[in-house]
Coordinates of C-alpha atoms in Angstrom, one line a residue:
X1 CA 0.0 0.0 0.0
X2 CA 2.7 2.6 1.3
X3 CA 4.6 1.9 -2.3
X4 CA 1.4 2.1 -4.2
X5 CA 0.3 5.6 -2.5
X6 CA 4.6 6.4 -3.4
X7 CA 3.8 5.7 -6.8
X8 CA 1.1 7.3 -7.7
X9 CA 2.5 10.4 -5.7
X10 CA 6.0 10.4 -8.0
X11 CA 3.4 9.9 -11.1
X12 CA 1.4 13.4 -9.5
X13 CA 4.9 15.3 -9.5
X14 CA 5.8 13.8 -13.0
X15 CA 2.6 14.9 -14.3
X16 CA 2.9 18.2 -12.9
X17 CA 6.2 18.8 -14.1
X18 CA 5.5 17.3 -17.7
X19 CA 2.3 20.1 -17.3
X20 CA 4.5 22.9 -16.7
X21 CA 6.7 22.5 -19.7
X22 CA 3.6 22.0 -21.6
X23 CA 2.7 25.3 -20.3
X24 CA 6.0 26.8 -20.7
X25 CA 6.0 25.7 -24.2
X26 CA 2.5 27.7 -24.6
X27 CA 3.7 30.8 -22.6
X28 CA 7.2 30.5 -24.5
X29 CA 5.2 30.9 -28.1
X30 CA 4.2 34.7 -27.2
X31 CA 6.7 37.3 -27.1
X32 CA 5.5 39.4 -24.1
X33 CA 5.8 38.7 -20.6
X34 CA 2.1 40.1 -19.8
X35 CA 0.6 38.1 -22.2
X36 CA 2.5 35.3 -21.6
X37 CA 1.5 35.4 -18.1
X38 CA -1.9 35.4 -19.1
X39 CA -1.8 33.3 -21.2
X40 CA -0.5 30.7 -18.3
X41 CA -2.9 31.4 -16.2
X42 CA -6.0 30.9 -18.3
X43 CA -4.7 27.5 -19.3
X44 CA -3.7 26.6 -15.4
X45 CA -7.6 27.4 -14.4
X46 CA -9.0 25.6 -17.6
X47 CA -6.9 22.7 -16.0
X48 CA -8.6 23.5 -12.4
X49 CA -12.6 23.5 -14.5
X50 CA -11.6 20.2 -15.9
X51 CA -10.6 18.7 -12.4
X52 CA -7.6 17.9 -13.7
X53 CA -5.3 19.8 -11.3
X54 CA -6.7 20.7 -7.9
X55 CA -6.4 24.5 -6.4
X56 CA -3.3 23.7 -4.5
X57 CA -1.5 22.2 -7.6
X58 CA -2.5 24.9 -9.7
X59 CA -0.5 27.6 -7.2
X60 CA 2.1 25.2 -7.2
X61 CA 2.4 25.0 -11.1
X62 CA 2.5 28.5 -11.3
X63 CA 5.5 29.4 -9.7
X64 CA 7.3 27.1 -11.3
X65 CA 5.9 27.8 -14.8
X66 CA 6.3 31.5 -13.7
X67 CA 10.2 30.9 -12.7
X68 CA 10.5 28.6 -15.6
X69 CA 9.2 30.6 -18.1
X70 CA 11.6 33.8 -16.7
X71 CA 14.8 31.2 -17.1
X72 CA 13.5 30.9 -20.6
X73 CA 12.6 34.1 -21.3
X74 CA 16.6 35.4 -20.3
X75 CA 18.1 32.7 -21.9
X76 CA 16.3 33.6 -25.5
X77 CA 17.2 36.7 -25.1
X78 CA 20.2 36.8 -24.0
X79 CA 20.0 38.9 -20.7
X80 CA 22.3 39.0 -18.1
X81 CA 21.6 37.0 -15.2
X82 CA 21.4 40.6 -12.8
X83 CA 18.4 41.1 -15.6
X84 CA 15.1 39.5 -13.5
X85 CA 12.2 41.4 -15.4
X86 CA 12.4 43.0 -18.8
X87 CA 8.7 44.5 -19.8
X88 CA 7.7 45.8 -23.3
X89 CA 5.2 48.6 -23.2
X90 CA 3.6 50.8 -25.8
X91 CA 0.6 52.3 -26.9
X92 CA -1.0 53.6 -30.3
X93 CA -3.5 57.0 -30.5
X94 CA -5.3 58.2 -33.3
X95 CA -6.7 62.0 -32.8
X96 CA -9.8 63.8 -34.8
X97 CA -9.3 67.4 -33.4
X98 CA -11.2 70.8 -33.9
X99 CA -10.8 74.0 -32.9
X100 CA -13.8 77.2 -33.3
X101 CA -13.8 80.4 -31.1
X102 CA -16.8 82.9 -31.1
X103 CA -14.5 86.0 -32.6
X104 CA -15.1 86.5 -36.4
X105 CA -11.4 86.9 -36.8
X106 CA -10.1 83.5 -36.0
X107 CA -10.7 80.7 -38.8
X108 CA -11.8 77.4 -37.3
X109 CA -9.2 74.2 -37.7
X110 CA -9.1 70.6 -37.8
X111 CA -6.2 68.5 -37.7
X112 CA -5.9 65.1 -38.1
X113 CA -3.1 63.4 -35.6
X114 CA -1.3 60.2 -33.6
X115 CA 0.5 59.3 -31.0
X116 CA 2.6 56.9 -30.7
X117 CA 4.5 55.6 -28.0
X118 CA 7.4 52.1 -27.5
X119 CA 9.3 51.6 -24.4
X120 CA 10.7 49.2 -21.7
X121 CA 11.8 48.8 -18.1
X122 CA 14.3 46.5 -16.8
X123 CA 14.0 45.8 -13.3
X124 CA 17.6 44.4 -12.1
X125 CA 19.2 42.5 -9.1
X126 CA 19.5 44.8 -6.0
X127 CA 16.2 46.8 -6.9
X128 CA 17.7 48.4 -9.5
X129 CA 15.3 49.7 -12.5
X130 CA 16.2 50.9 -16.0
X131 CA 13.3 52.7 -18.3
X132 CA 13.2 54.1 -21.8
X133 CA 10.3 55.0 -23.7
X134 CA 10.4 56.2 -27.1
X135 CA 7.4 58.7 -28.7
X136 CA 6.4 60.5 -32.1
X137 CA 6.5 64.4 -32.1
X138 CA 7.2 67.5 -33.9
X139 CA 10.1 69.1 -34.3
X140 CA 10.7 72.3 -33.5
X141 CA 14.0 74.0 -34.9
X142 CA 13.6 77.0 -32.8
X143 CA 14.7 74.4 -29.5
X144 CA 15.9 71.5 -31.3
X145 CA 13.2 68.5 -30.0
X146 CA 9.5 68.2 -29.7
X147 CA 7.3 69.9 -27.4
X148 CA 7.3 69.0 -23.6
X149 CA 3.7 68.7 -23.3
X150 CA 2.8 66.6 -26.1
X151 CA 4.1 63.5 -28.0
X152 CA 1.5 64.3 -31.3
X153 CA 1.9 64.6 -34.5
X154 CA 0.0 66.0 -36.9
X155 CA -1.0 64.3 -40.7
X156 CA 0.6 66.9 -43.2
X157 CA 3.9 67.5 -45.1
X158 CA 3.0 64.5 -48.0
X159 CA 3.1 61.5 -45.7
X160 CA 6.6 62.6 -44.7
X161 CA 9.0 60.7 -42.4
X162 CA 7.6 61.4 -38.6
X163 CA 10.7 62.4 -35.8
X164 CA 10.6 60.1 -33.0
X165 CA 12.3 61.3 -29.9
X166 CA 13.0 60.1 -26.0
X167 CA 10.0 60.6 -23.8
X168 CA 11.7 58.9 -21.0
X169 CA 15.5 57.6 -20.1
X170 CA 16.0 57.2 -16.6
X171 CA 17.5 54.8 -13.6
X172 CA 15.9 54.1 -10.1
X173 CA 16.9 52.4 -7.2
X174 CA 14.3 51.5 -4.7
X175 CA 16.6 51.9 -0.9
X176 CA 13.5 50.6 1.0
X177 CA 10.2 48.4 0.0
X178 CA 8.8 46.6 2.8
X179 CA 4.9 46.4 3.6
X180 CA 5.4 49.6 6.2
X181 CA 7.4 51.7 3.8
X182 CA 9.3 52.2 0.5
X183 CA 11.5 54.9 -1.0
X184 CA 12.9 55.4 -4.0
X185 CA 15.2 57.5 -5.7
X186 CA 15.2 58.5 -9.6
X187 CA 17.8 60.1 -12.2
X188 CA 17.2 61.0 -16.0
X189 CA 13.9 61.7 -18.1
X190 CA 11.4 60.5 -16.0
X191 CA 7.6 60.2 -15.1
X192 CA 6.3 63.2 -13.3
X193 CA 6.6 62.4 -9.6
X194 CA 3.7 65.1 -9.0
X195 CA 0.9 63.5 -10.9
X196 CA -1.2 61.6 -8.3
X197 CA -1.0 58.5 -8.9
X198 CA -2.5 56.6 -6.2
X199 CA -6.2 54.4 -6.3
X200 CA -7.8 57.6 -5.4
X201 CA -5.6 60.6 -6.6
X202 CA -5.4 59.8 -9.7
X203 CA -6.7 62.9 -11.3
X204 CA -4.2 65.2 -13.4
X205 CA -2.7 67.9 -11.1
X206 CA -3.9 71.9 -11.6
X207 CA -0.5 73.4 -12.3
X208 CA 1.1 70.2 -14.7
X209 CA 0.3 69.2 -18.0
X210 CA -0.5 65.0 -17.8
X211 CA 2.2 64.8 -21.2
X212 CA 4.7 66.3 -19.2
X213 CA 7.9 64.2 -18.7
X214 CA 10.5 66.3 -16.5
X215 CA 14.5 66.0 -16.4
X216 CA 16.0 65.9 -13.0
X217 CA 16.8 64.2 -9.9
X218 CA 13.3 62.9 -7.5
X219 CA 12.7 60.6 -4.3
X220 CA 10.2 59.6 -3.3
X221 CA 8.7 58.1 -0.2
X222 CA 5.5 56.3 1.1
X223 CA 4.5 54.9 4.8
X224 CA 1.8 52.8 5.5
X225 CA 0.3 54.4 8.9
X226 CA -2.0 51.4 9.0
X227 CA -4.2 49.1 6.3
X228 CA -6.6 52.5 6.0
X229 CA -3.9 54.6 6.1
X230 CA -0.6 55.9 4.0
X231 CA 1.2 58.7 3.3
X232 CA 3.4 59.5 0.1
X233 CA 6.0 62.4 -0.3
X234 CA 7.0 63.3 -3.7
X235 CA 10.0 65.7 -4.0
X236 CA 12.4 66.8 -7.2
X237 CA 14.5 69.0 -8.8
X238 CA 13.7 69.7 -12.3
X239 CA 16.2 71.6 -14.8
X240 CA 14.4 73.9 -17.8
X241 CA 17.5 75.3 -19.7
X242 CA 21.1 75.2 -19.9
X243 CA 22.6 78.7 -20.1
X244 CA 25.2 79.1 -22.3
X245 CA 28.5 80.1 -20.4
X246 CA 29.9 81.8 -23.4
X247 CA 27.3 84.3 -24.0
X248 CA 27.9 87.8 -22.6
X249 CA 27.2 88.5 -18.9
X250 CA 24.9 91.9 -19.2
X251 CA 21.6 92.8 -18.0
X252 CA 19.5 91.1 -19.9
X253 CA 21.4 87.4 -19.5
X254 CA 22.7 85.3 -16.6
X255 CA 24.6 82.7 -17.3
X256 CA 25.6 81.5 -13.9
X257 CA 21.7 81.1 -12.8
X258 CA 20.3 78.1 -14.9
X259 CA 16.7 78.0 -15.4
X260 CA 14.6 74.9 -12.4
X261 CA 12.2 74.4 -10.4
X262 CA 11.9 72.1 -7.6
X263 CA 9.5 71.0 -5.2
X264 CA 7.5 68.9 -2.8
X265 CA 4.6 67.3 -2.4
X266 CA 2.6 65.5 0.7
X267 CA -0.4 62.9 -0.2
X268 CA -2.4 61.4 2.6
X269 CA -4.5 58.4 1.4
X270 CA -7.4 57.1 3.8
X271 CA -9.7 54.6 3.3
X272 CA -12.9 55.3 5.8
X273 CA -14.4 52.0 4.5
X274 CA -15.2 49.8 1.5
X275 CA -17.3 52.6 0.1
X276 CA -15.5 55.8 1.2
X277 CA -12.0 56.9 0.4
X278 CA -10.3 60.2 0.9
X279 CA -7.1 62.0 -0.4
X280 CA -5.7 65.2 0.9
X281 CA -2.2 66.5 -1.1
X282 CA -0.1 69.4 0.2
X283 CA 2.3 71.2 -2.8
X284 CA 4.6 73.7 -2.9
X285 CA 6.5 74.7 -5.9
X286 CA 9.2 77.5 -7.0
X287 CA 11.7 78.4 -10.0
X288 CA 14.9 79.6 -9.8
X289 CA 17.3 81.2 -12.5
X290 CA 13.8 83.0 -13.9
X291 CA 15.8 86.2 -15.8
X292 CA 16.5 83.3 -18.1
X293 CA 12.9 81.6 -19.1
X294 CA 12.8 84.3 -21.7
X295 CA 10.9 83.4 -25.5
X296 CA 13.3 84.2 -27.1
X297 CA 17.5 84.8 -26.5
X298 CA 19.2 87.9 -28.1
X299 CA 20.9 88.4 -30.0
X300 CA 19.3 86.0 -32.0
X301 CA 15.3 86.4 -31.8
X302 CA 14.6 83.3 -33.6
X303 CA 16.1 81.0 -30.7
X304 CA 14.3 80.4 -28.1
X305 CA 16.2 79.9 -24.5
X306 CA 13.0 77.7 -23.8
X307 CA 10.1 76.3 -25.5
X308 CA 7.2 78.4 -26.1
X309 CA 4.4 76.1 -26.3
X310 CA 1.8 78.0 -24.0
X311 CA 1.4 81.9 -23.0
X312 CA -0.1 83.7 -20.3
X313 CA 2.4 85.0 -17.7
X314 CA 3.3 88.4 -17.3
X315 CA 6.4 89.3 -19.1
X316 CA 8.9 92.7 -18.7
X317 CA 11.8 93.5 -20.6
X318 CA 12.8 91.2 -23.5
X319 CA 10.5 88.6 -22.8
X320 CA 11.7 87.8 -18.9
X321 CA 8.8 86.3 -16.3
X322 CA 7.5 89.7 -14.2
X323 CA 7.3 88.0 -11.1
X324 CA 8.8 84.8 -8.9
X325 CA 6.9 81.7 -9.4
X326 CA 6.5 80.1 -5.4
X327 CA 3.2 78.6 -5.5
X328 CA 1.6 76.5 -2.9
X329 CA -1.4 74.0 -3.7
X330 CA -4.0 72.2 -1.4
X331 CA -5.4 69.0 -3.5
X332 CA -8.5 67.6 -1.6
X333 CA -10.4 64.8 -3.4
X334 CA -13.5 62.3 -1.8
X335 CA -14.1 58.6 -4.0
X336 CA -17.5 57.3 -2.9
X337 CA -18.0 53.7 -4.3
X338 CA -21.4 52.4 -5.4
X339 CA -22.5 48.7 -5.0
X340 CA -23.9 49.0 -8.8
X341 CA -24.9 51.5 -11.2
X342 CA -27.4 51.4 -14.5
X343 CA -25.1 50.2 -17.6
X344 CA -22.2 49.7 -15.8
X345 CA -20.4 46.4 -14.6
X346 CA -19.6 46.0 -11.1
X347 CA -18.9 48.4 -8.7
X348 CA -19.4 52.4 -9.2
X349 CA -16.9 55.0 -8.4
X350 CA -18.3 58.9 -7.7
X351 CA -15.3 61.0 -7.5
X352 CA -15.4 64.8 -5.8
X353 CA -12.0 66.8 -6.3
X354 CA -10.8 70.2 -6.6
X355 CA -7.4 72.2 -6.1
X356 CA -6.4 75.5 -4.9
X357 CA -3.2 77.0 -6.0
X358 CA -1.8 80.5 -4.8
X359 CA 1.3 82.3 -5.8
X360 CA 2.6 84.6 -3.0
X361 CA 5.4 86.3 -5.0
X362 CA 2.9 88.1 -7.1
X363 CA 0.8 90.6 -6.8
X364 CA -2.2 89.7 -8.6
X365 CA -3.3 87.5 -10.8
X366 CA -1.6 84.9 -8.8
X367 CA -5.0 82.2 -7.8
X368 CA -5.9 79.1 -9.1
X369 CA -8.9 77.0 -8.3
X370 CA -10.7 74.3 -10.0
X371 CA -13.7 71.9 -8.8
X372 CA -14.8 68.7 -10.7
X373 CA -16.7 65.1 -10.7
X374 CA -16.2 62.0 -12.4
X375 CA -18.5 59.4 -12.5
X376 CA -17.6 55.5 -13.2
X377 CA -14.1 54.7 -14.1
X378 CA -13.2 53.5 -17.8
X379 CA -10.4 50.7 -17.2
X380 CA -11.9 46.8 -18.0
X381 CA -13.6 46.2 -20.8
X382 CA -17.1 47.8 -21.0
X383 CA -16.8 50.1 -18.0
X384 CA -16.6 54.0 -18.4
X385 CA -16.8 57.4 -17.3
X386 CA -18.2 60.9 -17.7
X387 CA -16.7 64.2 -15.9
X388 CA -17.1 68.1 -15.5
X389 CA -15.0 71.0 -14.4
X390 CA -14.7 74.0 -13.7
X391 CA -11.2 75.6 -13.8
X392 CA -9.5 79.4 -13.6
X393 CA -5.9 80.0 -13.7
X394 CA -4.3 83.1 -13.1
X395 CA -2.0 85.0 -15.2
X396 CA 0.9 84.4 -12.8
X397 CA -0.3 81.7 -10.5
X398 CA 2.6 78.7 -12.2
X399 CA 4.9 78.9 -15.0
X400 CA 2.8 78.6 -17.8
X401 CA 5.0 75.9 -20.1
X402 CA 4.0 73.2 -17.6
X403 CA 0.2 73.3 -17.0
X404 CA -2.0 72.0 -19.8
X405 CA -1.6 73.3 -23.7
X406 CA -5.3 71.6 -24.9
X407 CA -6.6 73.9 -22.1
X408 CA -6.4 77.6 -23.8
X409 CA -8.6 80.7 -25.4
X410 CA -8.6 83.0 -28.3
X411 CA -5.8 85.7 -28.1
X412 CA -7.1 88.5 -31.3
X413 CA -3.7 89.7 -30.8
X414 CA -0.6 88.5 -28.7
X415 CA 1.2 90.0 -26.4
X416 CA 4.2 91.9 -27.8
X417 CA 6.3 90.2 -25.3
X418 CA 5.0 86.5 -25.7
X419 CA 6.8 85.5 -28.3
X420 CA 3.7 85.2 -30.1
X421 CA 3.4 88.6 -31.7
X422 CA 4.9 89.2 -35.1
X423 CA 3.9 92.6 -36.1
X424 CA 4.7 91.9 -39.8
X425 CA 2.1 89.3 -40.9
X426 CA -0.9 91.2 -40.4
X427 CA -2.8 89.6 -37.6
X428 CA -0.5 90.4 -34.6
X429 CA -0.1 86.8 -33.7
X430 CA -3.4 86.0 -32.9
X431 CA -4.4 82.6 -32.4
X432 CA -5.8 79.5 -29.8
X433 CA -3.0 79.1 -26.9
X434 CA -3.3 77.3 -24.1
X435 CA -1.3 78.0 -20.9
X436 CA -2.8 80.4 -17.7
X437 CA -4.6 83.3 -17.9
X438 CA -7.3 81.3 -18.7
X439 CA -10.7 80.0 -17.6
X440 CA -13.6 77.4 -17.6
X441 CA -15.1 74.1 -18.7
X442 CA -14.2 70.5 -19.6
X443 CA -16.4 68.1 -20.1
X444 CA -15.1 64.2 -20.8
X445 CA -15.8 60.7 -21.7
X446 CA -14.2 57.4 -21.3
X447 CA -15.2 54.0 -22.7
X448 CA -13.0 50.7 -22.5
X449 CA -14.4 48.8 -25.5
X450 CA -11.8 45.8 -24.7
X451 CA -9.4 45.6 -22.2
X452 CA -6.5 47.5 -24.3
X453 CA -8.7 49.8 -26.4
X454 CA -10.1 53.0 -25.5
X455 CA -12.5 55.2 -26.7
X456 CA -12.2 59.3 -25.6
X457 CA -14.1 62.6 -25.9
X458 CA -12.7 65.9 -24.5
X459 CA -14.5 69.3 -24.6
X460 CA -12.6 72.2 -23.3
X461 CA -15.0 75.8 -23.4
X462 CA -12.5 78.6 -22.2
X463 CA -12.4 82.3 -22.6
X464 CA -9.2 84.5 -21.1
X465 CA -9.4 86.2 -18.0
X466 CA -7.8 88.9 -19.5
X467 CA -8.5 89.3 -23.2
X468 CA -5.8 90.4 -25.8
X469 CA -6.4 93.6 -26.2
X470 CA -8.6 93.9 -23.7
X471 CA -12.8 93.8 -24.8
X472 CA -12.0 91.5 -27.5
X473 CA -13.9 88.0 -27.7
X474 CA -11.7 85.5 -26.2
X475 CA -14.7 82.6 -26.2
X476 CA -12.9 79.5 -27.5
X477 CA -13.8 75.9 -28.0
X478 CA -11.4 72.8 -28.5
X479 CA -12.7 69.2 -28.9
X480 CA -10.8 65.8 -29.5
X481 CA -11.3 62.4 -29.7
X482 CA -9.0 59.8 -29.0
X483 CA -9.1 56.0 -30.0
X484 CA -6.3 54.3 -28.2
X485 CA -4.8 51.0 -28.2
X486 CA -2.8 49.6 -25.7
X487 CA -0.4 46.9 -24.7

């Protein structure tokens, strides 16, 4: 009995392991890891359905077809043994855009765009982490790259050759990641640190546009108070421009002062209960080496010192910022989860948040506020959502090349010291911009039609606080929709 109970136990592990190379062989005929793993798993609980492998030998079988499979997966392609995940990512976007403003003088457009994007991230041996992520743009001669607040491109020039350029290069080491805390530190091109990213704050931030990727050094820290309870610190320095050192030391340049900002930002997470979730996040902000964001560098007006995507601040002299930028931003949002909700599957997010931003270095001008709601959450297959809000940003609250470029107004005329104005075409520069100095409503909707395909609509409505020249009609509108595959 005791040899018959042995054999049919060393027939149970010979079965399981000729199983796992079955799978392996499965996994091993798709190229990505994610797909592979699902891929695994769907098989392993077919297996389960059938009563062919019982719950604890399905566990089992996946971690070794898991640790298999990673052997494997190194071995084809060649990675070093340090090398313990290597992830493919991308995504593809096509755009339908339009543009229409209430003023008789601006002519309504429609462009026709994508967005693509290819990267990877290698996670090595003594939590080590590698990422670069690749991303169609336009190039801009003026600055040499594409712009830092979007990676589109536009369907023109005769089906020319698109640029592709870096969207992200950077290196990480994780110090600390236990189940009370982790902290991490990053170097390079990287993902901005000061976009919520968290289960509940995960809306884009006031004062950043979402496309933005930033160039510095940033930690970052979180500390699980309790199961309900964690707190995350976000904090970087960011650099804007390089001054060159051979350009003449006058009034109007600096070269010793290089063009940054830094800051830090607190995020306390809470969840009441299963329904009810809170997030609270503290900012402050501030630039240094500001005589030198200027839109344009003489003695060469053509060149810009930085890219002049947006407008809105107050400018003096040749183009220089008026004021310091030292803003500080309070971020509250409330998530309130509904068992069920009419045409949507499962469980129903309603999601109150707002931020208030105030720049102390100038003298007015210097608020910024916005209130919204978003109902459902588009993610799975077949689930969605809808949101409003409202939003008003001061002329001098932020910087205006790092908040939001779709979010803009009709200038009739530019200011002569944007960087905008060209006196000798006719129309004084006029044009859609998005940046501060403006105000009011976006309305948008989300629909996962599969798991990696999304459907978008977004509506912004915006008029400037203070129109250029002042009484003209500012009213603007600017709709897109997005149809994005991802993997």
């Amino acid at each position: 009995m005791e040899g018959m109970q042995k054999r049919k136990k060393q027939s149970r592990v010979a079965g399981r392991r000729a199983m796992t190379g079955l799978i392996a062989m499965v996994a091993g005929a798709v190229a990505m890891e994610r797909t592979t793993a699902q891929s695994a798993d769907a098989l392993i609980e077919k297996l389960v359905e059938k009563g062919i492998l019982s719950s604890k030998e399905a566990v089992e079988l996946r971690k070794e077809t898991d640790s298999d499979f990673g052997k494997a997966l190194r071995n084809r392609q060649d990675l070093p043994d340090w090398v313990t995940v290597f992830k493919l990512t991308g995504s593809f976007a096509g755009r339908f855009e339009h543009f229409h403003a209430d003023n008789p003088l601006y002519t309504e457009r429609t462009r026709y765009r994508y967005r693509a994007r290819l990267g990877a991230v290698v996670t090595l041996k003594e939590d080590f982490e590698v990422g670069i992520q690749m991303s169609s743009g336009e190039f801009d001669p003026r600055y040499g790259g594409g712009s830092p607040v979007s990676g589109q491109s536009t369907l023109a020039s005769g089906a020319s050759r698109k640029p592709v350029f870096f969207e992200l290069a950077y290196g990480k080491w994780t110090a600390i990641n236990n189940d009370i805390a982790t902290a991490s530190m990053t170097i390079g091109k990287m993902r901005n640190p000061f976009q919520p990213s968290s289960s509940v704050a995960d809306e884009p931030t006031m004062l950043f546009d979402p496309d933005i990727f930033p160039e510095g050094l940033a930690a970052s820290v979180s500390y699980h108070i309790d199961p309900k309870h964690t707190l995350n610190f976000d904090g970087g320095y960011y650099v804007l421009g390089e001054v060159d050192q051979t350009l003449p030391v006058d009034n109007i340049l600096s070269p010793g002062h290089d063009p940054a900002f830094y800051g830090g930002q607190l995020t306390w997470n809470a969840k009441w209960s299963k329904k009810l979730s809170t997030a609270l996040g503290v900012s402050a902000f501030s630039l240094t080496g500001r005589e030198n964001l200027r839109v344009f560098t003489p003695p060469a007006p053509d060149l810009l010192a930085v890219p002049n995507v947006n407008a809105g601040n107050t400018r003096s002299g040749l183009g220089g910022l008026a004021y310091d930028m030292t803003p500080l931003m309070v971020s509250p949002q409330v998530v309130y989860t509904l068992s069920s909700f009419p045409l949507y599957p499962g469980e129903f997010p309603v999601r109150l948040y707002g931020d208030y931003a105030e720049n102390p270095s100038a003298p007015r001008d210097n608020v910024g506020y916005r209130l919204g709601i978003r109902l459902g959450k588009a993610s799975k297959k077949g689930t969605w959502d809808v949101g409003y809000r409202y939003q008003s940003l001061g002329a001098d609250v932020w910087y205006e090349e790092l908040v939001d470029d779709n979010n803009g107004a009709f200038y009739q005329q530019a200011d002569p010291l944007s960087g905008f104005f060209i006196p000798s075409d006719g129309t004084g520069g006029r044009g859609y911009r998005g940046g501060t100095n403006v105000r009011g409503h976006l309305v948008r909707v989300n629909y996962a039609i599969t798991d990696g395909l999304m459907f978008s609509f977004n509506y912004y409505l915006n008029s400037l606080i203070h129109p250029s020249p002042a009484g003209s009609v500012s009213g603007a509108g600017h709709f897109f929709t997005d149809l994005e595959w991802k993997f």
